[in-house]
Coordinates of C-alpha atoms and ligand atoms in Angstrom, one line a residue:
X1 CA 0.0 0.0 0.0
X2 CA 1.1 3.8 -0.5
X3 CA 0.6 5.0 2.9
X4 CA 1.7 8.4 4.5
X5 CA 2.3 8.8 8.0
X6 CA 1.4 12.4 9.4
X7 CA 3.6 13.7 12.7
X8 CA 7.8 12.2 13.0
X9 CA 7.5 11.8 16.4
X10 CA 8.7 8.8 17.8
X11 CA 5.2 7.0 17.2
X12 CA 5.2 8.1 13.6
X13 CA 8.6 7.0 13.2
X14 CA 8.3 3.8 14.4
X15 CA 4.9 3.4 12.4
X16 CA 6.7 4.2 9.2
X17 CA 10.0 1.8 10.2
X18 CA 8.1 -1.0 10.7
X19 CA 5.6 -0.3 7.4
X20 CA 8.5 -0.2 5.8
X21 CA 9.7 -3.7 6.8
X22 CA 6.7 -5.1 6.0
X23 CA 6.6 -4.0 2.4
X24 CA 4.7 -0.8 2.0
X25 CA 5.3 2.3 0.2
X26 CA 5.7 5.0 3.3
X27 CA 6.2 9.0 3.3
X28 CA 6.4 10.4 6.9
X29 CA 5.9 14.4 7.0
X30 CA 7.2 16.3 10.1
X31 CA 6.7 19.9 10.2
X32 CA 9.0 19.4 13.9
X33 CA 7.0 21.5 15.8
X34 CA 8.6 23.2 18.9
X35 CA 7.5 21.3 21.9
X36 CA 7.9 17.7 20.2
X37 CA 7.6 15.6 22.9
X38 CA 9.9 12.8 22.0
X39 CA 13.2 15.1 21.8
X40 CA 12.9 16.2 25.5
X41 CA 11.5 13.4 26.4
X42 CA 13.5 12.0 29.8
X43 CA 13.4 8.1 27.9
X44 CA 13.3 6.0 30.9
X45 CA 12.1 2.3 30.1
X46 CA 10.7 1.1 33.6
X47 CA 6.8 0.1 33.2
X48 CA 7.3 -2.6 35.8
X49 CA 7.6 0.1 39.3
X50 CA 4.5 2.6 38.4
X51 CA 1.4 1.8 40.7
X52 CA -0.9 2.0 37.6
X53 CA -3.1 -0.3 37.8
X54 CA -4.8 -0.6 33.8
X55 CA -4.2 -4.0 32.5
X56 CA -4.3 -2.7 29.0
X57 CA -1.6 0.0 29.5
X58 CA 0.6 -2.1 31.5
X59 CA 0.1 -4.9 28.4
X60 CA 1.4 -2.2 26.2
X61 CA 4.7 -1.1 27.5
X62 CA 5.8 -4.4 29.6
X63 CA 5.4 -5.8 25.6
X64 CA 7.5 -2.4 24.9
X65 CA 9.7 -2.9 27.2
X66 CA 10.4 -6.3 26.3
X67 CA 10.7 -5.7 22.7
X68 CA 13.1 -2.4 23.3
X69 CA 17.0 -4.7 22.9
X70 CA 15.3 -6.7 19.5
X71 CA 14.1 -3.6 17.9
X72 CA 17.3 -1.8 18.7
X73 CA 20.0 -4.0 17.2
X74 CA 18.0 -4.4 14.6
X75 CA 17.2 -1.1 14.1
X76 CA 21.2 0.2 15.1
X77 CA 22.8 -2.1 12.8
X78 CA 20.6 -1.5 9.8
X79 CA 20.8 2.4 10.2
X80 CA 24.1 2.5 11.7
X81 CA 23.7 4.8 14.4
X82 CA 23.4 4.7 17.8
X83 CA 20.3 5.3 20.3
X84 CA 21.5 5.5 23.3
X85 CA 19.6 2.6 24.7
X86 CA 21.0 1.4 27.3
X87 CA 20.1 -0.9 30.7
X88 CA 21.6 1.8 33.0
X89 CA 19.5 -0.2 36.1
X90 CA 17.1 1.7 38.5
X91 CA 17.5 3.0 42.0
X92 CA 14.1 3.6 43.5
X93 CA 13.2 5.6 46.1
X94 CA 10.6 5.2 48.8
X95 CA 8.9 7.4 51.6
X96 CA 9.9 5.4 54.8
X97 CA 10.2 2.2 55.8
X98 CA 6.9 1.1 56.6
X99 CA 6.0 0.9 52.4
X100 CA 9.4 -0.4 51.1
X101 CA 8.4 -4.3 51.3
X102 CA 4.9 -3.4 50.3
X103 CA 6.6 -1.8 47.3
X104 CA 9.2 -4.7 46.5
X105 CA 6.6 -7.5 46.6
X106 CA 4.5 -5.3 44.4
X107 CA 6.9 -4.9 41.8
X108 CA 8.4 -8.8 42.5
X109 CA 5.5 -10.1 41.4
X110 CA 5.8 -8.9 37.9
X111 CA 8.7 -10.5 37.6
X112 CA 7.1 -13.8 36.3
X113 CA 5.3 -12.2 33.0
X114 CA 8.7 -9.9 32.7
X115 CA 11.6 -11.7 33.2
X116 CA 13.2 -9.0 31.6
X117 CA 13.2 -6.0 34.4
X118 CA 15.8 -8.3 36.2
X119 CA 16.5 -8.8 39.6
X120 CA 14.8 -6.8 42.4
X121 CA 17.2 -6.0 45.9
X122 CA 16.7 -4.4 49.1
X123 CA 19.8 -1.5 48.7
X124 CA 21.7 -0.5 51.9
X125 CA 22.9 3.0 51.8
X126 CA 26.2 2.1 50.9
X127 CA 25.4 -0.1 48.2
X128 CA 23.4 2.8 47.2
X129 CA 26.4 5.0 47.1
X130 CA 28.5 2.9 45.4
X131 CA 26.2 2.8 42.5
X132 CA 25.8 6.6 42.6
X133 CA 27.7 8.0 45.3
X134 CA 26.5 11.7 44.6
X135 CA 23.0 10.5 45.7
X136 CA 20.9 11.4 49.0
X137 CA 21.1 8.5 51.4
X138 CA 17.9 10.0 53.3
X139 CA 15.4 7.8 51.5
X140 CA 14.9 3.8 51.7
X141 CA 15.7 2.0 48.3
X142 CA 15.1 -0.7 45.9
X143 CA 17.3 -1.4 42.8
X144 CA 16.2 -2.6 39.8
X145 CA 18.7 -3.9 37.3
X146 CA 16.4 -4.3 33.8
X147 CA 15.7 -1.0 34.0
X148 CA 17.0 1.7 30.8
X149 CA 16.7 4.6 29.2
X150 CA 16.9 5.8 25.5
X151 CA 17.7 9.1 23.7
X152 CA 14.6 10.0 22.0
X153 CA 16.6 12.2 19.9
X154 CA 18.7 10.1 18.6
X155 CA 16.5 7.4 18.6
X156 CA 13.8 9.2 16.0
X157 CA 17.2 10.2 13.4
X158 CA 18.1 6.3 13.4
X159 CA 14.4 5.6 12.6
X160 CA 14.7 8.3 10.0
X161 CA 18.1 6.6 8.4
X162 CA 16.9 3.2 8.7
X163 CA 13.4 4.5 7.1
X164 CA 15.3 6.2 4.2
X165 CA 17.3 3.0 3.7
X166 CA 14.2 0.7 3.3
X167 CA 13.5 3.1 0.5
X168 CA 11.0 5.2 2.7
X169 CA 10.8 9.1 1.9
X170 CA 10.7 11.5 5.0
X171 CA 9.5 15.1 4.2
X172 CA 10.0 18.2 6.5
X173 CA 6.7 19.6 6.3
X174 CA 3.2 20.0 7.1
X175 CA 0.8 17.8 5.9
X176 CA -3.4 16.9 6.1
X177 CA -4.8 13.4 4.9
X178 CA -5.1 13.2 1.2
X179 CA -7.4 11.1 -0.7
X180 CA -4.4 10.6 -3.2
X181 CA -3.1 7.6 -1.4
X182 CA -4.0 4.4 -0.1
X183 CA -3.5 4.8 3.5
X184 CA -3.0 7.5 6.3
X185 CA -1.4 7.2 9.9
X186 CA -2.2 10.4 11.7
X187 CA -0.1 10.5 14.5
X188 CA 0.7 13.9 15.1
X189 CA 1.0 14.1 19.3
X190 CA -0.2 17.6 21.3
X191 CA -1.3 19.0 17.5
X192 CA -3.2 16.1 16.6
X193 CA -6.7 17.8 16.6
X194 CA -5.9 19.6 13.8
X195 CA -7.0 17.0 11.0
X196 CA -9.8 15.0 12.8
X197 CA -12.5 15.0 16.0
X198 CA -13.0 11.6 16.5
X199 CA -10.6 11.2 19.1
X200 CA -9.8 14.1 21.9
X201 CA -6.1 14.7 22.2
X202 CA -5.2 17.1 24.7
X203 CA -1.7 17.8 26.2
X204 CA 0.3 18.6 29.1
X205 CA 3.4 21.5 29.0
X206 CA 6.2 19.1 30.6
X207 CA 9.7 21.1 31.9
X208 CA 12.6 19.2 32.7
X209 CA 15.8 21.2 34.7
X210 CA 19.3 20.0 32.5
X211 CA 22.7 20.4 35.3
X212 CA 25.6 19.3 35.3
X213 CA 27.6 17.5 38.5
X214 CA 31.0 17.0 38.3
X215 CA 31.3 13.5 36.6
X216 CA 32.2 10.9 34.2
X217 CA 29.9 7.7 33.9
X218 CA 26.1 7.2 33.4
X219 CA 24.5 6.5 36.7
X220 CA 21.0 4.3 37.3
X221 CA 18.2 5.7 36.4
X222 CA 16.5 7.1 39.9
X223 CA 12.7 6.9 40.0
X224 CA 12.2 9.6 43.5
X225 CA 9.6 10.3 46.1
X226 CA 5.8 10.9 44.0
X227 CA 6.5 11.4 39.9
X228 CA 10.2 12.9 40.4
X229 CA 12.6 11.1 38.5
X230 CA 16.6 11.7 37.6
X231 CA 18.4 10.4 34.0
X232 CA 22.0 10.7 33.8
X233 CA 23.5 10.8 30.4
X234 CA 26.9 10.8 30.7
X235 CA 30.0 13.4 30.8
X236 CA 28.3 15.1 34.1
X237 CA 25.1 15.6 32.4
X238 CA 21.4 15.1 33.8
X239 CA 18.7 15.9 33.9
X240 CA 15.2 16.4 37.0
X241 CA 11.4 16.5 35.7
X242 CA 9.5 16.4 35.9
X243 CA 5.9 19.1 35.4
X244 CA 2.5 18.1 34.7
X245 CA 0.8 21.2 33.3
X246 CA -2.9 20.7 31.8
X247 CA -3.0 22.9 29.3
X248 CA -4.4 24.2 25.8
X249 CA -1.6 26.7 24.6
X250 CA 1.2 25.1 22.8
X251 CA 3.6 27.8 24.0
X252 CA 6.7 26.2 25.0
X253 CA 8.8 28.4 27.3
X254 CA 10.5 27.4 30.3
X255 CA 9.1 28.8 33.3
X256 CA 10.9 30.5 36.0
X257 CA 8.2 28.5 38.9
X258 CA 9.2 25.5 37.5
X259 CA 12.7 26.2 37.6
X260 CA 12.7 26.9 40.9
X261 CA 10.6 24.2 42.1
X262 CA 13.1 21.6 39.9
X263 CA 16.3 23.1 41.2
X264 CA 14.8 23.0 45.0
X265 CA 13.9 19.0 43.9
X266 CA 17.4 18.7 42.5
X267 CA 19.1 20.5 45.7
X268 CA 17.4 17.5 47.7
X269 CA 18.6 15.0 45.8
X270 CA 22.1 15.6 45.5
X271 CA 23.2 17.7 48.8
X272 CA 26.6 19.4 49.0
X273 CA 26.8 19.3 45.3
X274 CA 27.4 21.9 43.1
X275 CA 24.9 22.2 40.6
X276 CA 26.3 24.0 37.2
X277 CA 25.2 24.4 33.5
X278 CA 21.5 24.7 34.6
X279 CA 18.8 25.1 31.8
X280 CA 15.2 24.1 31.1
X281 CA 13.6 21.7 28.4
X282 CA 10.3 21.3 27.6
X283 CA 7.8 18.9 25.6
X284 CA 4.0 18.8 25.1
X285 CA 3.0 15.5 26.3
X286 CA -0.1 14.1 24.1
X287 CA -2.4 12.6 25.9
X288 CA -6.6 11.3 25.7
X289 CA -9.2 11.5 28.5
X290 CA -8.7 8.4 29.5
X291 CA -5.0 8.5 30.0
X292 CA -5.0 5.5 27.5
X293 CA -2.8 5.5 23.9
X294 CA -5.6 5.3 21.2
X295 CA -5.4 3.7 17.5
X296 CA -8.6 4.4 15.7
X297 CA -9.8 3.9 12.4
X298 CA -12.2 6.7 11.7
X299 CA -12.3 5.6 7.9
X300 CA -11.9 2.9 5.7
X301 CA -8.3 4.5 4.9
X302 CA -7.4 6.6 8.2
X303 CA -6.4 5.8 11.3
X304 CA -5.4 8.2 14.0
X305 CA -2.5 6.9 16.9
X306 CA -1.9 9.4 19.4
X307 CA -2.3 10.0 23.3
X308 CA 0.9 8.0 24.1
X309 CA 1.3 10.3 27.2
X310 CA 4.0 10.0 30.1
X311 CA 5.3 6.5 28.7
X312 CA 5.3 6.7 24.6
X313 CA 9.1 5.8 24.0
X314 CA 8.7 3.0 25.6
X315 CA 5.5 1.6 24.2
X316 CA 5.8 3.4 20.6
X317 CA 8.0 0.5 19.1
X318 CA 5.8 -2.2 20.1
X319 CA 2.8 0.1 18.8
X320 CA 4.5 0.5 15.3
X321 CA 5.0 -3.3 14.7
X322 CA 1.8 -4.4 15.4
X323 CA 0.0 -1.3 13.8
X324 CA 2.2 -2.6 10.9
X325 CA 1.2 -6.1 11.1
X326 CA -2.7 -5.1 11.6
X327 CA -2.4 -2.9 8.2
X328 CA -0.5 -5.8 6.7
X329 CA -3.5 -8.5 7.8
X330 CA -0.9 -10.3 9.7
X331 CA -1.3 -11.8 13.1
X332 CA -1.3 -9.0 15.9
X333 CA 0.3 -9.9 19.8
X334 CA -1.7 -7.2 21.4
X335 CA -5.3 -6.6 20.8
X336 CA -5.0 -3.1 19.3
X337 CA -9.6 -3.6 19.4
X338 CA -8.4 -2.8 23.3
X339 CA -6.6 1.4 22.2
X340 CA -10.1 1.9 20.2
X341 CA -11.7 4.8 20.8
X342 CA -15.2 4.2 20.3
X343 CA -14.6 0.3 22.2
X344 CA -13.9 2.4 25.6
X345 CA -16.3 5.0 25.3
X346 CA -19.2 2.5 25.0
Ligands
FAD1 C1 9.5 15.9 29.4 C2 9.0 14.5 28.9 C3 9.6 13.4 29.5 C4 9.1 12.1 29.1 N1 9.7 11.0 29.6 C5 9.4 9.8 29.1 C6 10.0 8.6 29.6 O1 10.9 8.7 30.5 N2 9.7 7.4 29.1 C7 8.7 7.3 28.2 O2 8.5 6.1 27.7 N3 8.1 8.4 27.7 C8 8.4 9.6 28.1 N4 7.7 10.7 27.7 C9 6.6 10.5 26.8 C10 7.0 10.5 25.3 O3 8.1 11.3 25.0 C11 5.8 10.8 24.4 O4 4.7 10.0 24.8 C12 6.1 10.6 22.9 O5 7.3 11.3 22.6 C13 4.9 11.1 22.1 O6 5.3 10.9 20.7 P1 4.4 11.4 19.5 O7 5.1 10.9 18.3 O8 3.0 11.0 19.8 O9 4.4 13.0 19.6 P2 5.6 14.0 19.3 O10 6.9 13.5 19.7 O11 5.2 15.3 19.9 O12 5.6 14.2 17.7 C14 4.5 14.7 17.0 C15 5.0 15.2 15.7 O13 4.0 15.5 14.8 C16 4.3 16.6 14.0 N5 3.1 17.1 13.4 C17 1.9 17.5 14.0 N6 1.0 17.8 13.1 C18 1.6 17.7 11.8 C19 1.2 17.9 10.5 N7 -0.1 18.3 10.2 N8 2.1 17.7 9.5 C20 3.4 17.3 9.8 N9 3.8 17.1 11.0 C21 2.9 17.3 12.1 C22 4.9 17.6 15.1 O14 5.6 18.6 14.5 C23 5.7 16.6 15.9 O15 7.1 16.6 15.4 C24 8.1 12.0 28.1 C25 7.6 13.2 27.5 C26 8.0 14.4 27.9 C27 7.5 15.6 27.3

């Protein structure tokens, strides 16, 4: 089929890879909006620690996550550039006591559908520093050694190579469904009301705060106290987030509140450190009502994917295969009936 794929985000992208694959003739337009969520995005793959409870969410990304080192080889060898994906662990913070075996048994006991988060361990403070010895002791811990994180930058211009490779075009532009082809994927994140109403897609402003700490490595990924979370990257970089602003502007400014309340977040978790290079980054995080990715086929030749929200790098991959295979009429893993619309609102 000629298909074109509206929106280069990272679900676009990996829509268009795996069409691509799987035989079809794909052009992917990106008018790279500022605000794109996928290049700020922090690109932690941990589904297995959040408290959510939706068994068709959790479906999606433990799938993702699972898929993430198979799509990557594949995906770094035939484009030849690198992701940064990499299985940096996860140290994972708790209030007190009282809720850290609560917590570990919770997690634990996805460890028989996911072998692939790894092992699960009780950390004492100095194991805790030894894995990341800039690091406030204050708070009780877990680690969890499965856990990664991924570049979305870099991960959406190796999907762009490899797509150009498999003879795919990609377009730097605007674009609204055209009758002129076979197929359309409309998966343009926050500005994806823009060429349909059958799905609501509304967004949240997201700020991260960048510093840098004097250091070398990459350190585990650190899931904090409520939504915090720290990614290192390397060289001394990392990075704090992170907001969650309802909102209907697409303006994309740092703000200075959000600055502050990051750097007093940061300040807490690494005492007597110096803090340098600060800036802000921010993303507008698609999202639906129901907090739930959707893939709907509004017509006989268009389908709209968006609302990937706080966890679409990790469950975007996964989402473009089987998309792929569904369009293909090849056998799907997930039931993708399950991110319809119209199935939930009924
Ligand atoms: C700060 C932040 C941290 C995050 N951290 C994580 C994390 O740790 N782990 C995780 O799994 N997920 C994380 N996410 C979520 C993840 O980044 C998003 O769910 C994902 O990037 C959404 O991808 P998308 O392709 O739907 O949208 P986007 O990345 O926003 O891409 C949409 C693209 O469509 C283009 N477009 C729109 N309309 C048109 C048009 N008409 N023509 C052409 N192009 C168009 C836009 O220009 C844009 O480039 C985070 C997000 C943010 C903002």
């Amino acid at each position: 089929m000629q298909i074109h794929v509206i929106g280069g985000g990272i679900a676009g992208a990996s829509i268009a890879y795996h069409l691509l694959k799987d035989g079809h003739d794909v052009t992917v337009f990106d008018r790279q909006d500022a605000g794109q969520a996928t290049t700020v995005s922090a690109g932690i793959i941990s589904p297995w620690v959040s408290q959510r409870r939706n068994k068709t969410w959790y479906q999606l990304v433990r799938t993702g996550a699972a898929y993430y080192p198979d799509f990557i080889k594949e995906l770094e060898a035939l484009s030849g550039h690198e992701t940064g994906y990499l299985k940096t662990g996860a140290i994972l913070f708790f209030k007190d006591q009282e809720v850290l075996p609560k917590a570990y048994k919770r997690i634990l006991d996805k460890q028989q559908d996911a072998p692939e988060m790894g092992e699960l361990m009780y950390l004492k403070p100095d194991q805790q520093q030894e894995l990341f010895p800039m690091l406030t002791t204050d708070y009780p811990s877990l680690y969890l050694t499965g856990a990664g994180m991924v570049s979305g930058t870099n991960l959406v211009q190796a999907l762009r190579v490899a797509i150009e490779k498999l003879g795919g075009k990609w377009q730097v532009s605007s674009a609204a469904p055209s009758k002129s082809v076979d197929f359309t994927v409309y998966s343009a994140g926050a500005w994806g009301n823009e060429h349909q109403q059958a799905v609501p897609i509304s967004h949240q402003k997201a700020q991260l705060l960048h510093f840098t700490i004097d250091s070398e490595k990459v350190f585990p990924v650190v899931m904090g106290l409520k939504t915090h979370y720290i990614v290192s990257f390397g060289g001394g970089k990392f990075a704090i987030g992170t907001t969650h602003e309802d909102t209907t502007s697409f303006d994309d400014q740092p703000t200075e509140e959000a600055k502050a309340e990051l750097l007093e977040l940061a300040k807490m978790y690494f005492p007597n450190q110096q803090l340098m290079n600060l800036h802000m980054s921010v993303g507008l995080r698609p999202y639906t009502p129901h907090f739930l990715p959707v893939v709907q086929q509004v017509t006989e030749s268009f389908v709209v994917v968006n609302g990937l929200g706080s966890s679409g790098l990790t469950a975007a991959p996964i989402l473009g295969k089987e998309i792929s295979a569904w369009l293909s009429q090849k056998p799907t893993t997930l039931s993708l009936k399950d991110f319809s619309w119209k199935e939930r609102e009924e």
